[in-house]
PDB file of C-alpha atoms in Angstrom:
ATOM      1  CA  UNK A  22      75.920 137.404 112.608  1.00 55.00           C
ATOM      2  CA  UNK A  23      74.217 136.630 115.805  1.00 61.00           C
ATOM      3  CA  UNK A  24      75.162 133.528 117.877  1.00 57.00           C
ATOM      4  CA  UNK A  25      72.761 130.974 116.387  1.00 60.00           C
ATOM      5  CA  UNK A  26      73.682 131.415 113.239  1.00 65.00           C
ATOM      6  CA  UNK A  27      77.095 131.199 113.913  1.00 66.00           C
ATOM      7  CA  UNK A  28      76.783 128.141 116.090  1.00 64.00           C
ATOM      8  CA  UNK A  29      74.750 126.535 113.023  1.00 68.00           C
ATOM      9  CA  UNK A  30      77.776 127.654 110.413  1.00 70.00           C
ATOM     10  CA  UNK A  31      80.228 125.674 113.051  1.00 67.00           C
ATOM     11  CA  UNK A  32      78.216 122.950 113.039  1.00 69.00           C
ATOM     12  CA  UNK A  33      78.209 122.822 108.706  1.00 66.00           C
ATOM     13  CA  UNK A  34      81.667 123.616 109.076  1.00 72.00           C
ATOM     14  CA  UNK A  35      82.425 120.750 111.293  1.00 71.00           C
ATOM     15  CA  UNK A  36      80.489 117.901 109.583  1.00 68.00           C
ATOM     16  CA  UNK A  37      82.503 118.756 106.273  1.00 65.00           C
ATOM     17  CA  UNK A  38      85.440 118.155 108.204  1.00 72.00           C
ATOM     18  CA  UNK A  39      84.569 115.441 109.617  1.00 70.00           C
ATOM     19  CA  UNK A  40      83.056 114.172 106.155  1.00 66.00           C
ATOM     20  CA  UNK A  41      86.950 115.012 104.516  1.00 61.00           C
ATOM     21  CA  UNK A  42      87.975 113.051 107.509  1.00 61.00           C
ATOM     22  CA  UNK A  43      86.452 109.813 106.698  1.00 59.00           C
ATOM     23  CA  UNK A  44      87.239 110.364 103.143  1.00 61.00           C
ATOM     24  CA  UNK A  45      90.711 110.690 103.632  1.00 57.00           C
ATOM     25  CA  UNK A  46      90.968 107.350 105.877  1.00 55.00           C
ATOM     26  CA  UNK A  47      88.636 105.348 103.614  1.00 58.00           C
ATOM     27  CA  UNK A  48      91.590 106.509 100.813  1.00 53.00           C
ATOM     28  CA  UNK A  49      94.132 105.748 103.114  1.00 57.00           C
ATOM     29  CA  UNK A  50      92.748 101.736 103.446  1.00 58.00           C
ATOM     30  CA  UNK A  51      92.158 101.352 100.136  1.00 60.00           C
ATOM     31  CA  UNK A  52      96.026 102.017  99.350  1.00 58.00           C
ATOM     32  CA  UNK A  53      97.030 100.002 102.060  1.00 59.00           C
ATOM     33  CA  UNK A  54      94.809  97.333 100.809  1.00 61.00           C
ATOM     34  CA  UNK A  55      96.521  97.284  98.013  1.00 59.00           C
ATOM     35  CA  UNK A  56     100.024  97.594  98.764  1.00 60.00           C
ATOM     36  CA  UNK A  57      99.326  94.707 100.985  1.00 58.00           C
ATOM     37  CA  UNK A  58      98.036  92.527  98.244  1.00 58.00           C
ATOM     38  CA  UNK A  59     100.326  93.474  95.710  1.00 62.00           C
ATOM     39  CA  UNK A  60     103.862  92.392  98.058  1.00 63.00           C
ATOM     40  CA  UNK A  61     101.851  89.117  98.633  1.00 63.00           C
ATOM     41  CA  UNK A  62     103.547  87.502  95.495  1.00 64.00           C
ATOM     42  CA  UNK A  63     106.811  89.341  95.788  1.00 67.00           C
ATOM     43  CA  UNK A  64     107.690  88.595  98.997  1.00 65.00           C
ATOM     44  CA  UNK A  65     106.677  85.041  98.739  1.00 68.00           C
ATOM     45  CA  UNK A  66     109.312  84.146  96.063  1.00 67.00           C
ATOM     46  CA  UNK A  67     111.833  86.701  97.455  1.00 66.00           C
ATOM     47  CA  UNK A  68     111.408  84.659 100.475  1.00 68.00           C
ATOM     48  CA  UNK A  69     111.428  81.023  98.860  1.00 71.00           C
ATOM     49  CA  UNK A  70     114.276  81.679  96.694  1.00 69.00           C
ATOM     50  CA  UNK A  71     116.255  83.094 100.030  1.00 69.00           C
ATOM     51  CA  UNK A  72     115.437  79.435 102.406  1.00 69.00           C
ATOM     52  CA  UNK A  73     116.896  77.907  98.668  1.00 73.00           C
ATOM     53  CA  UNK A  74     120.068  79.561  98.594  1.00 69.00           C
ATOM     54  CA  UNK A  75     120.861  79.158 102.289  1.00 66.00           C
ATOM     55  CA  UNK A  76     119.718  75.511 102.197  1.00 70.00           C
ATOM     56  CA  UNK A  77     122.267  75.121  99.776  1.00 67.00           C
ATOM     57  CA  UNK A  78     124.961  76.692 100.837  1.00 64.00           C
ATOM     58  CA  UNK A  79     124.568  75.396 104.733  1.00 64.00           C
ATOM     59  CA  UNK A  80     124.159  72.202 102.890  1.00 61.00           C
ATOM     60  CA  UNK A  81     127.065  72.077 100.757  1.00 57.00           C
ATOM     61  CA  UNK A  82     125.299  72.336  97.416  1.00 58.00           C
ATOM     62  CA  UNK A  83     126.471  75.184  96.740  1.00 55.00           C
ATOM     63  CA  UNK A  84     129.392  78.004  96.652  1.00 56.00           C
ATOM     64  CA  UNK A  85     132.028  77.972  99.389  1.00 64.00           C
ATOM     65  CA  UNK A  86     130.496  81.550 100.743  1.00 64.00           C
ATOM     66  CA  UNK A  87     132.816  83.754 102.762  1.00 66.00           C
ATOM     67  CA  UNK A  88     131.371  84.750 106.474  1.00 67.00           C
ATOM     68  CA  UNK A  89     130.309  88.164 105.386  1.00 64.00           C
ATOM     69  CA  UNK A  90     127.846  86.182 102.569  1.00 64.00           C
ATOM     70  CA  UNK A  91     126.219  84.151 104.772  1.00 62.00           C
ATOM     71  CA  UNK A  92     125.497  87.024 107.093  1.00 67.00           C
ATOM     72  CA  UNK A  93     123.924  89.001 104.235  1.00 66.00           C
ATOM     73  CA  UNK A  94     121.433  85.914 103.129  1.00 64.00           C
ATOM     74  CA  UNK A  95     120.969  85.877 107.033  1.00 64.00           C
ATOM     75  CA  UNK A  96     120.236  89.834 106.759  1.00 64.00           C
ATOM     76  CA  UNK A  97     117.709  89.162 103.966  1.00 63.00           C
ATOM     77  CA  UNK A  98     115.634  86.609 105.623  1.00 65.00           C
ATOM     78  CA  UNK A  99     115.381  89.442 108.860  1.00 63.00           C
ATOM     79  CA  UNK A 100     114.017  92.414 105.680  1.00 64.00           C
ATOM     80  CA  UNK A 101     111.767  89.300 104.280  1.00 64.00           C
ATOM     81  CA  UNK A 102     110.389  88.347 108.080  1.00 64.00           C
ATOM     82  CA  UNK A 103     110.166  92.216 108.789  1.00 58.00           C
ATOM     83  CA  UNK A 104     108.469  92.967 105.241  1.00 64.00           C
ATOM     84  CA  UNK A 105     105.881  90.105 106.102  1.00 66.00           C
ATOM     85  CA  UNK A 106     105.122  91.099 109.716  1.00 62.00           C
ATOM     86  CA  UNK A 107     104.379  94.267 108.208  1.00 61.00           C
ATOM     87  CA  UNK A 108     101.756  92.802 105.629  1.00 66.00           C
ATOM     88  CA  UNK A 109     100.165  90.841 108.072  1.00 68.00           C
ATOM     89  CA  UNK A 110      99.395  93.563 110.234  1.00 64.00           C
ATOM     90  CA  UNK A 111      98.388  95.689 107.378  1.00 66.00           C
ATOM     91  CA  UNK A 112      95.891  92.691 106.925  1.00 68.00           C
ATOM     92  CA  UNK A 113      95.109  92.470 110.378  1.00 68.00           C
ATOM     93  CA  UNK A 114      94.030  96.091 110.425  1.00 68.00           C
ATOM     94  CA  UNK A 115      91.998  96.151 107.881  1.00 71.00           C
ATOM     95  CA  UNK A 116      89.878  93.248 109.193  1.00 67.00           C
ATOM     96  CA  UNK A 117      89.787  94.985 112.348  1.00 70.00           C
ATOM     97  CA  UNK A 118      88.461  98.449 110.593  1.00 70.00           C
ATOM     98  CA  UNK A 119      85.596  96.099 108.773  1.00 69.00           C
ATOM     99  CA  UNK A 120      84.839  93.938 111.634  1.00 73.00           C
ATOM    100  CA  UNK A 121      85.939  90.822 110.317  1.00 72.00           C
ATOM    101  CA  UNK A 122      88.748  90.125 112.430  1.00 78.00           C
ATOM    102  CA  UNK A 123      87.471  86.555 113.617  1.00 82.00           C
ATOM    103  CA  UNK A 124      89.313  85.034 117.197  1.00 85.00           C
ATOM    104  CA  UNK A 125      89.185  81.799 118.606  1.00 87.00           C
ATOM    105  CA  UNK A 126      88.573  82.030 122.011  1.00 93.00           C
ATOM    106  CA  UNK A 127      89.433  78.903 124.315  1.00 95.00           C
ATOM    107  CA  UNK A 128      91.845  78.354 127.770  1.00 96.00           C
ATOM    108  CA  UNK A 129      95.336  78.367 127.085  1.00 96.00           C
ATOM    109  CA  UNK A 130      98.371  78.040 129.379  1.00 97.00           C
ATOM    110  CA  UNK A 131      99.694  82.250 129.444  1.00 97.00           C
ATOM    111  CA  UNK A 132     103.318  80.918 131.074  1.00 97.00           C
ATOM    112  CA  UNK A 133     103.877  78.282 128.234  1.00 96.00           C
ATOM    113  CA  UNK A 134     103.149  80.443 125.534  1.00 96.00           C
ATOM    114  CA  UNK A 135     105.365  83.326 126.663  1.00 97.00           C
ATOM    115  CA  UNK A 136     107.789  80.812 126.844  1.00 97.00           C
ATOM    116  CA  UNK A 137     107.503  79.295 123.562  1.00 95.00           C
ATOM    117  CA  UNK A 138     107.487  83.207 121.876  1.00 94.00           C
ATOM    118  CA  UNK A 139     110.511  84.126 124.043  1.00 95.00           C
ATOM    119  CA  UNK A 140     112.046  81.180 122.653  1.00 94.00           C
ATOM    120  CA  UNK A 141     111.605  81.752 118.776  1.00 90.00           C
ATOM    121  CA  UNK A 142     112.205  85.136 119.477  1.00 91.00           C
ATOM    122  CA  UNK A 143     115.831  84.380 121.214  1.00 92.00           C
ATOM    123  CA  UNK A 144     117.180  83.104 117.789  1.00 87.00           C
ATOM    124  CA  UNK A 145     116.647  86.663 116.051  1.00 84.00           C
ATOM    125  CA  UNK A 146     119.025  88.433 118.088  1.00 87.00           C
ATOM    126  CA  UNK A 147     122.633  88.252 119.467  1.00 88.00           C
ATOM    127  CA  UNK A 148     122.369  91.978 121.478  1.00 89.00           C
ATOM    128  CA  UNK A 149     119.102  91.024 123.810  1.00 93.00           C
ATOM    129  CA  UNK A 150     118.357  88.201 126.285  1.00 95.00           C
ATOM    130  CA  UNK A 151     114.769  87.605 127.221  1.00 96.00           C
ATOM    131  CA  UNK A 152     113.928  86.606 130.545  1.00 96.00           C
ATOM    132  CA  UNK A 153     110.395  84.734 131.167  1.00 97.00           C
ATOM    133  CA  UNK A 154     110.030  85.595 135.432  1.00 97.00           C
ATOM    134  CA  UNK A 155     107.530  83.854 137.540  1.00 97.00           C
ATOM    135  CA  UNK A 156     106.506  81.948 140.754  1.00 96.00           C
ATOM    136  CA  UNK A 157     103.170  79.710 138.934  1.00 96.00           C
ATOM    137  CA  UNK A 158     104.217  77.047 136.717  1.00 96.00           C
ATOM    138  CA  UNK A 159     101.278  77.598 134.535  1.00 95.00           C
ATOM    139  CA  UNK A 160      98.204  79.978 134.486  1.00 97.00           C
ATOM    140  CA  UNK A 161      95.166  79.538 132.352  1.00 97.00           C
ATOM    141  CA  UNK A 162      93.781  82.223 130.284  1.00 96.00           C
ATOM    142  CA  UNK A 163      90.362  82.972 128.252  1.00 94.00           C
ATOM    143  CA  UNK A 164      92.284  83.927 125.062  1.00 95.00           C
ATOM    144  CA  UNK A 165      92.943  83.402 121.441  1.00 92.00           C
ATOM    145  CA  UNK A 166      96.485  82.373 121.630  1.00 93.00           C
ATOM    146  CA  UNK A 167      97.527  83.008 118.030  1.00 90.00           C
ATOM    147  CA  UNK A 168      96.374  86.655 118.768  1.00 89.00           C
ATOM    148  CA  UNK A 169      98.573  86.553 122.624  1.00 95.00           C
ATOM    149  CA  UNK A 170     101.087  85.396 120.588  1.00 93.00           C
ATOM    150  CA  UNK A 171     100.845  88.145 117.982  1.00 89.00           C
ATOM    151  CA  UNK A 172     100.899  90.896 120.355  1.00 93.00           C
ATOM    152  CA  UNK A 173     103.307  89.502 122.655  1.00 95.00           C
ATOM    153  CA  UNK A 174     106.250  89.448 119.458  1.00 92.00           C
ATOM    154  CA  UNK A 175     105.117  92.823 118.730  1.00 89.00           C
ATOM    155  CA  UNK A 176     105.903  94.008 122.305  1.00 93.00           C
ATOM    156  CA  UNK A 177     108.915  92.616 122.714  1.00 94.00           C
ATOM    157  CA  UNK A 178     110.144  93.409 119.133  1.00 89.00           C
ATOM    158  CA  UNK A 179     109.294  96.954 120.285  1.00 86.00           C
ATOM    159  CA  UNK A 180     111.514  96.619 123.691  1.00 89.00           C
ATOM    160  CA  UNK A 181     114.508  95.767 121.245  1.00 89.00           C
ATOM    161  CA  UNK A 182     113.805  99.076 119.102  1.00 84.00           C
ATOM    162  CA  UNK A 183     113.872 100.599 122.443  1.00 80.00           C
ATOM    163  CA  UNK A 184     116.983  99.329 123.750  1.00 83.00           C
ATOM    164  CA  UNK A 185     119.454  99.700 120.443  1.00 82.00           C
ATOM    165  CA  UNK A 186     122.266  99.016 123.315  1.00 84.00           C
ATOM    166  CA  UNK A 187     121.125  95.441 123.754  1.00 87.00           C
ATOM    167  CA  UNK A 188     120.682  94.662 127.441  1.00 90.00           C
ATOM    168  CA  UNK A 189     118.016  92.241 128.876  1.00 93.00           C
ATOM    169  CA  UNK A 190     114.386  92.185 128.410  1.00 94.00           C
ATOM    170  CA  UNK A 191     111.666  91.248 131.218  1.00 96.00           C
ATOM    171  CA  UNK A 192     108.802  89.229 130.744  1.00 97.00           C
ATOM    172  CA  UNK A 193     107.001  88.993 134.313  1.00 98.00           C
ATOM    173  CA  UNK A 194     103.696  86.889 134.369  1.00 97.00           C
ATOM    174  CA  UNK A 195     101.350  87.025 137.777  1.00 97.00           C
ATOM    175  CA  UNK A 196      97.961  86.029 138.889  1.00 96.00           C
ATOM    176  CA  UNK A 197      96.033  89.803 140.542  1.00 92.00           C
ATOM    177  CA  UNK A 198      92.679  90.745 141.405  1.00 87.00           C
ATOM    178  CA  UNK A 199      90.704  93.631 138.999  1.00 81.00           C
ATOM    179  CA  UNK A 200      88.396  93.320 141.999  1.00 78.00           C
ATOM    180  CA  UNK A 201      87.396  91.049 144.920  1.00 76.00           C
ATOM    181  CA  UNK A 202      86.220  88.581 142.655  1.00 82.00           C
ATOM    182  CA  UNK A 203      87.256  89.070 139.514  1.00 84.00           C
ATOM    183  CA  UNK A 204      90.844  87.074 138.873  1.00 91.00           C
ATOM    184  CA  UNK A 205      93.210  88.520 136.414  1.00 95.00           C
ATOM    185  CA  UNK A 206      96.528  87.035 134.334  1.00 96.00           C
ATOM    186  CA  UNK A 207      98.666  90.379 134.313  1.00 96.00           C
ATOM    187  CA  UNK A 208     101.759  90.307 132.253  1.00 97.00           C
ATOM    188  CA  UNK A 209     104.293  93.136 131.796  1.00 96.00           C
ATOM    189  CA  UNK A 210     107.433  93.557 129.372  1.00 96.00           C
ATOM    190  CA  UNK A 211     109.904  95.779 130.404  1.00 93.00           C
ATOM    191  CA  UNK A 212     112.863  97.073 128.651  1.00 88.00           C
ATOM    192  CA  UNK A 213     115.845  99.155 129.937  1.00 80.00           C
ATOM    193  CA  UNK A 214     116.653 101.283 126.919  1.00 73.00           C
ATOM    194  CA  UNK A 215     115.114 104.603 126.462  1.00 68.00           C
ATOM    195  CA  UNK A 216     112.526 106.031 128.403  1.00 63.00           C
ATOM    196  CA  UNK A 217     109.048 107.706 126.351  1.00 64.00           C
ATOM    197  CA  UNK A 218     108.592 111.279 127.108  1.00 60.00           C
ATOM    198  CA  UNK A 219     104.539 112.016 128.434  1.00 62.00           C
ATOM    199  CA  UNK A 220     103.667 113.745 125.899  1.00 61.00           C
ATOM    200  CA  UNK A 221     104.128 110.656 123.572  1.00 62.00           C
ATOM    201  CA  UNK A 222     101.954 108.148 125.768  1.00 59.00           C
ATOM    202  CA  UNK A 223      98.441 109.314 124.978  1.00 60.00           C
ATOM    203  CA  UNK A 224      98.923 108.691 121.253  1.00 63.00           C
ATOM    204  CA  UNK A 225     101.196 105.821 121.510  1.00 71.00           C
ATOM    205  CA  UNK A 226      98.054 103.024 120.588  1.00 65.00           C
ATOM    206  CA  UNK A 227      96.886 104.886 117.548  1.00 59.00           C
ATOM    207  CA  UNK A 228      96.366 104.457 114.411  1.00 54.00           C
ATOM    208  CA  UNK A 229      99.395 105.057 112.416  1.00 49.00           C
ATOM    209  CA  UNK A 230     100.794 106.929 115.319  1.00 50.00           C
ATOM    210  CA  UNK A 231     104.871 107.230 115.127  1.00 49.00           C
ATOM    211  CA  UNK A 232     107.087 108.233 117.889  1.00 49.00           C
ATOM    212  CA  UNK A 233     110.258 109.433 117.781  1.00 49.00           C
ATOM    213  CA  UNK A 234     112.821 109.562 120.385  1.00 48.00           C
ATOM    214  CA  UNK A 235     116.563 111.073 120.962  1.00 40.00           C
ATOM    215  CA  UNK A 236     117.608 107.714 119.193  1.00 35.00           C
ATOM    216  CA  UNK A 237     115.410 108.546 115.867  1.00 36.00           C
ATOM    217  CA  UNK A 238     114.251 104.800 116.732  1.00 37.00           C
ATOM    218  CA  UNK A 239     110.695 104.335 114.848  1.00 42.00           C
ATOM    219  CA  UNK A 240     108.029 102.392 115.118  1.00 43.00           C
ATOM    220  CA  UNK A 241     105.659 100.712 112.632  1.00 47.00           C
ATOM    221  CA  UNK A 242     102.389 102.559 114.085  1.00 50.00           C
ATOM    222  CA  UNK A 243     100.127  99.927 113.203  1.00 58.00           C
ATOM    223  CA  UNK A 244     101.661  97.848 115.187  1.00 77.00           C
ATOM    224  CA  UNK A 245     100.796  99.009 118.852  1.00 84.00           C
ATOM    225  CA  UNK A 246      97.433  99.586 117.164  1.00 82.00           C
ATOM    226  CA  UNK A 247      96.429  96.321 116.609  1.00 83.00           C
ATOM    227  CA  UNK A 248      97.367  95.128 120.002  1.00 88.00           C
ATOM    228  CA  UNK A 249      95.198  97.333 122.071  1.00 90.00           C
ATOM    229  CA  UNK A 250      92.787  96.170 119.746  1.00 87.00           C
ATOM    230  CA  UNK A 251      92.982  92.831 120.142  1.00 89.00           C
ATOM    231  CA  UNK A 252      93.741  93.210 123.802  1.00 94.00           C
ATOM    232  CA  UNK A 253      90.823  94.971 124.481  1.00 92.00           C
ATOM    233  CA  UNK A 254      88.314  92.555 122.279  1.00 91.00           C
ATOM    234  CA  UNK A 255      89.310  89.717 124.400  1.00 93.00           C
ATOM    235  CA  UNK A 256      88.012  91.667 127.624  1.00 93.00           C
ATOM    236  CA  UNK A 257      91.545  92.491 128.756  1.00 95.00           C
ATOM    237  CA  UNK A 258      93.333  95.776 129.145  1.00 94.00           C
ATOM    238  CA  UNK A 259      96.942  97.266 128.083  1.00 94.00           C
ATOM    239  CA  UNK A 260      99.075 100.183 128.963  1.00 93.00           C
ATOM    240  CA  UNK A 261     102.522 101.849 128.995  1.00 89.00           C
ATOM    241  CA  UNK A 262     104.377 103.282 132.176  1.00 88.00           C
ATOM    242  CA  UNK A 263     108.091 104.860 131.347  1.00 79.00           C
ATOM    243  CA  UNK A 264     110.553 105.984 134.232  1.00 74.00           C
ATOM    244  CA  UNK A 265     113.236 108.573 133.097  1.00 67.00           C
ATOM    245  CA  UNK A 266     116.476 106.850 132.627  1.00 66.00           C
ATOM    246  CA  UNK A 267     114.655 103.474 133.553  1.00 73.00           C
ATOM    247  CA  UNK A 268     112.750 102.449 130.420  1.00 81.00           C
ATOM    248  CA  UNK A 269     109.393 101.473 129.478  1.00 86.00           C
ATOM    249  CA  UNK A 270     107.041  98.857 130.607  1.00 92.00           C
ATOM    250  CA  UNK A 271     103.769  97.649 128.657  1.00 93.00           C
ATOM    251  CA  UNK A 272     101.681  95.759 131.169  1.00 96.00           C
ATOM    252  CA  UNK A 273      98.812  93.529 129.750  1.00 96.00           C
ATOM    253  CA  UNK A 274      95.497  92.062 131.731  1.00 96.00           C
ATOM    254  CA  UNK A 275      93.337  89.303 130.376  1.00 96.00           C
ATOM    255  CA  UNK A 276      90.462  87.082 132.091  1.00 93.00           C
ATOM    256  CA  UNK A 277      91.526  84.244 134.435  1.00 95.00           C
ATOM    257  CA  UNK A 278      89.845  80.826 132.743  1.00 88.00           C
ATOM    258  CA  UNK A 279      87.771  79.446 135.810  1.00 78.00           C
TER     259      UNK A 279
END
């Protein structure tokens, strides 16, 4: 077989692959698409009978529940919050893969709403503090800040996978320069939990990429996903640093509104 022949038989060879390829995620969507759809009902009366019960039992409707009750009903509302995150994603995703996913761009105050999500965030957790650090009292961003909101919660809920010790959890907000004249709004959220090996960096944003570390701790892959996505549709930019022993910081950019 001389060379061009061969070079054509890599070529068939590598468009069949690449044809199984697509195949194989288009199969992949469709069984996300609907799992998604099909916990939709589920979870919403799972969820809805759970606020009933612990309205009446906080309320005193109810049974006199011992502690270890009320901290189960408590540990079902976490799965149902955790099972719904999930779905949204999922949702998310999908929208993303068919270009639908629509954002609402408009200035919005980066220092309040980090704020506001460390805040609702603070009440899901007894073993993590988050810490909001800054010198501006407020900095306006080009944005959708449903979506900033989104992928902030899925950082930080990351940085408390990574630190299964507890400990406290940085978010640092600054004004920088991407260049002389272009102003930036860089944030950063840094854990001090475990630290991500190299190797696991370059595939950390994937799709359905899952890293595992000397703690077994797993992420949702999706997850990390959609935020570069989202990041990097609103003209901003995110990455991941990690120091041995020191652990890892995701740093975000996103246009200064001027």
């Amino acid at each position: 077989m001389n060379v061009a022949n061969r070079h054509e038989r890599n070529l068939v060879l590598s468009q069949h692959c690449m044809a199984y390829a697509r195949m194989g995620i288009g199969f992949m969507d469709d069984f996300i698409s609907l799992a998604v759809h099909a916990l939709m009902v589920p979870l919403t009366v799972w969820r809805k009978f759970s606020q009933m019960l612990v309205a009446q039992v906080t309320g005193g409707q109810g049974f006199n529940a011992p502690a270890w009750q009320y901290e189960s009903m408590a540990g079902h509302e976490r799965a149902i919050m955790h099972m719904t995150s999930l779905r949204d994603i999922s949702l998310d995703v999908k929208r993303l893969q068919a270009g639908k996913l629509a954002l609402n761009i408009e200035p919005c105050d980066l220092i309040a709403l980090a704020r506001r999500v460390v805040k609702y965030l603070q009440t899901t957790t007894n073993k993590h503090h988050f810490q909001v650090r800054t010198g501006l009292d407020y900095l306006i961003i080009m944005a959708d800040p449903f979506r900033i909101e989104q992928v902030l919660i899925n950082l930080l809920k990351n940085a408390t996978r990574d630190s299964p010790e507890g400990g406290t959890i940085f978010v640092d907000i600054w004004e920088g320069h991407e260049s002389e004249n272009v102003r930036v709004a860089a944030l950063l959220v840094m854990d001090c939990g475990l630290d991500m090996p190299d190797k696991h960096r370059a595939k950390l944003f994937g799709r359905f990429s899952r890293i595992d570390n000397a703690w077994t701790l797993k992420g949702e892959g999706l997850s990390l996903h959609l935020c570069r996505a989202l990041i990097e549709r609103q003209a901003g930019y995110i990455w991941v640093e990690s120091v041995e022993h020191h652990g890892t910081t995701f740093y975000v950019t996103l246009p200064v509104y001027s």
